[in-house]
XYZ file of C-alpha atoms in Angstrom:
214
model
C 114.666 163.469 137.113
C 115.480 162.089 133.573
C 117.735 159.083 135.116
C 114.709 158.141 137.078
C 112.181 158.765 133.680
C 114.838 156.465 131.889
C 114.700 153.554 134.434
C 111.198 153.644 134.495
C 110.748 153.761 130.437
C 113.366 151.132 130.730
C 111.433 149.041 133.240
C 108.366 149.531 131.312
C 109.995 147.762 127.900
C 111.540 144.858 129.997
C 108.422 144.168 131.189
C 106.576 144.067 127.665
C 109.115 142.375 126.557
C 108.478 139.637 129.010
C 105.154 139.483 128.599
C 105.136 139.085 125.163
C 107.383 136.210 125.597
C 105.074 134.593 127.768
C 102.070 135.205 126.124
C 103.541 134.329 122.601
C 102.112 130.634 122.299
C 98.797 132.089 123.068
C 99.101 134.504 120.590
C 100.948 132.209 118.573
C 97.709 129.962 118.480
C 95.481 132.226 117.976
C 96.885 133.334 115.636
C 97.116 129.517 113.814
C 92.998 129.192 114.616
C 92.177 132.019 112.286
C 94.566 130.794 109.200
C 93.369 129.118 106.551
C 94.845 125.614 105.700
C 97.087 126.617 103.120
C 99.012 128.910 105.361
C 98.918 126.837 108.595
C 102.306 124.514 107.084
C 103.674 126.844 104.887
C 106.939 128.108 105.087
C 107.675 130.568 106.163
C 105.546 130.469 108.673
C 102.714 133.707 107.759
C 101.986 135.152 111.365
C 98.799 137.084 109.835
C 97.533 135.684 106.733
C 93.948 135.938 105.686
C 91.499 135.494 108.907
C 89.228 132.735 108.484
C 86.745 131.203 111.415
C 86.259 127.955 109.836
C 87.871 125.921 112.109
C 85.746 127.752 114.765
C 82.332 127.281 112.831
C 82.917 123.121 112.434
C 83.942 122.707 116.292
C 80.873 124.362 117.075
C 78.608 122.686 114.048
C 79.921 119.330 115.759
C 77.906 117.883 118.264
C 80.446 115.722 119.932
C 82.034 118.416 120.473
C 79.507 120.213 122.216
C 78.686 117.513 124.389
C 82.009 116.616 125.576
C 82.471 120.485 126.142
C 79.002 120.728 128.492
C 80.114 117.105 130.143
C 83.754 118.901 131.047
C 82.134 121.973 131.938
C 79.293 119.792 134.366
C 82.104 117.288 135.997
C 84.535 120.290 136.705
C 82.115 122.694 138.309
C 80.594 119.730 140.217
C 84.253 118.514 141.084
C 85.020 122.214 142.766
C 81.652 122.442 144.680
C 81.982 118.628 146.260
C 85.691 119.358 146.817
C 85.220 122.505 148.746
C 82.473 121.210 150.943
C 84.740 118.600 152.095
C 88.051 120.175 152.221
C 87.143 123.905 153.770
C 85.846 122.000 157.236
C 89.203 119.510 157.338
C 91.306 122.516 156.825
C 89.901 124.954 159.161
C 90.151 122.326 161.448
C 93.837 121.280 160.928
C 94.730 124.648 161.048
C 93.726 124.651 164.576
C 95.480 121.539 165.649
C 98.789 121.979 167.491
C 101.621 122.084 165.029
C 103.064 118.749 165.850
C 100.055 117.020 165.487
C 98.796 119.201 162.408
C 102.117 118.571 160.505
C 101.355 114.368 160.937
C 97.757 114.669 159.413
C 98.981 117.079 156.561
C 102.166 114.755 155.828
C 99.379 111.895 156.056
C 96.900 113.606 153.978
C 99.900 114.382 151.133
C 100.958 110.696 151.446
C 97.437 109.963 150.508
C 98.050 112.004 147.265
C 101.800 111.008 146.539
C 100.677 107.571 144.700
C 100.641 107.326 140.906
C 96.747 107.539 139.821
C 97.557 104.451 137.621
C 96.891 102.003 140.456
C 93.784 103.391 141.194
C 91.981 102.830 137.877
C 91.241 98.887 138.347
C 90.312 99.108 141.949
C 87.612 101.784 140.625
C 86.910 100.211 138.069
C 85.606 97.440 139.736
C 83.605 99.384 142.843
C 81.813 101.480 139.849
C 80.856 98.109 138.324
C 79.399 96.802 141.525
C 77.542 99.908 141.852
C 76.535 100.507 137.928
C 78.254 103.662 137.593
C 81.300 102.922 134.693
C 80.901 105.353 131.903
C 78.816 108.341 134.111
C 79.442 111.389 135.259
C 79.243 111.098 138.611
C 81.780 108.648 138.757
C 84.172 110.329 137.395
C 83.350 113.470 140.081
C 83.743 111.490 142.636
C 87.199 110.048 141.163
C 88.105 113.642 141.052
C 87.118 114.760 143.929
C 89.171 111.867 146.012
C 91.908 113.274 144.211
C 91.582 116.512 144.919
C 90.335 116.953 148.477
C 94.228 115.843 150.036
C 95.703 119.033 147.439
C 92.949 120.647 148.617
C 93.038 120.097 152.040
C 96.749 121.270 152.410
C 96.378 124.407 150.279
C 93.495 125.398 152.387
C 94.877 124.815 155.647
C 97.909 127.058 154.933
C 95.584 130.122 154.268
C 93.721 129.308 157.635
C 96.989 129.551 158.963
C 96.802 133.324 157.606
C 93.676 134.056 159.909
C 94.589 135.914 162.807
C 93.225 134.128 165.911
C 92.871 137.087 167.579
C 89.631 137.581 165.248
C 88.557 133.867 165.903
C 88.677 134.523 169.300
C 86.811 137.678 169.479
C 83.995 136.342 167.856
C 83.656 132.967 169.947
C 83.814 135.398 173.036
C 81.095 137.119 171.399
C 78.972 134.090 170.851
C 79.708 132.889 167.781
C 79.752 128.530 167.769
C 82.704 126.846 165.683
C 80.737 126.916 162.646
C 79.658 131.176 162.818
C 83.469 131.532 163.248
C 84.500 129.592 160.054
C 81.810 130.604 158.178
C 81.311 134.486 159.074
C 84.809 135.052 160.209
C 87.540 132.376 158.189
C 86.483 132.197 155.040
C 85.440 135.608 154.115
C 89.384 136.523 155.378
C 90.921 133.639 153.748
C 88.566 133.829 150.583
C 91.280 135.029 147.668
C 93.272 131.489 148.567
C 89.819 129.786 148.666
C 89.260 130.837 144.719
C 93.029 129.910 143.979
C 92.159 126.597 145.398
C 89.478 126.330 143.029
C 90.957 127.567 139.950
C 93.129 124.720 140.428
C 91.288 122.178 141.298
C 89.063 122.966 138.004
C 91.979 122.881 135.854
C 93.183 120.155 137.245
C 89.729 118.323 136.750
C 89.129 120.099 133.451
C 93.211 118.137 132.270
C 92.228 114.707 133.578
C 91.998 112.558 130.882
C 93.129 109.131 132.733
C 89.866 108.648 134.395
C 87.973 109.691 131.609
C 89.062 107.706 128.809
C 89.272 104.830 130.933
């Protein structure tokens, strides 16, 4: 009984331990937001000094700021919806392909993804121009979303996988079209890789700087 309380005490403080390792930059930074200038270079470094917001008070008091943060906010949420609509219907359907033919459209679809973004930027460039979009938003969520929907697109199809077809089945027998199935029956099963899809695909839009600066 106390060999088994010891392991677990000693589990417990291994696994603090690693957490606080991993969460030290956070904390880390954090802490370095609330110092005051003085103490941000000094050294040694002073890991709690005197708390000050004031670095949080003139981000806010700018309005750049502000309106780059709403802008990020609007082309990342935007980015997520447009990128689901189009990549939940091409994944439910390659995940009902036959696997030979399903593993050509997802290498294809990959391939799609695999070049460097820089050789995008002048061909966009100059198809925004034409249609008097350089320097909006919905230019760059549509730049986004093309890069996106391939990641997308094989993420998704790998949770589809997960469905049981047994499921599928029994609700086409039932009635249910194509869509009812995917819909009623897919989605709601498959729905905790659907958000991890989407937690990536924000931060990925939410980190893309390329586009955005260019």
């Amino acid at each position: 009984m106390r060999r088994d309380l010891g392991r677990r005490i000693y589990g417990y403080l291994v696994s603090a331990a690693f957490a606080l390792f991993l969460f030290s930059p956070i904390l880390w930074t954090l802490s370095t937001s609330l110092k005051q200038p003085t103490e941000m270079f000094q050294w040694p470094p002073v890991i709690v000094g005197e708390p000050s917001a004031q670095h949080y008070t003139a981000i806010i008091a700018d309005k750049d700021f502000s309106s780059a943060l709403i802008n990020s906010i609007v082309v990342s949420c935007s980015t997520i919806i447009l990128t689901m609509a189009l990549s939940i219907p091409a994944a439910f359907g390659i995940s009902h392909l036959q696997k030979t033919a399903m593993r050509r459209l997802l290498t294809l679809v990959l391939a799609l993804r695999a070049a460097p973004a820089m050789i995008y930027i002048i061909p966009y460039f100059l198809f925004f121009r034409q249609v008097h979009l350089v320097d909006t938003k919905i230019a760059l969520i549509i730049v986004n979303t093309m890069f996106a929907v391939p990641l997308a697109i094989w993420y998704l199809s790998a949770f589809f996988d997960q469905v049981p077809r047994e499921i599928e089945e029994a609700a086409m027998i039932d009635g249910a079209s194509t869509l009812q199935t995917m819909t009623l029956i897919s989605i709601p099963i498959a729905k905790s890789g659907i958000m991890a899809t989407a937690i990536l695909i924000f931060i990925g839009s939410w980190n893309e700087f390329l586009f955005a600066l260019t």
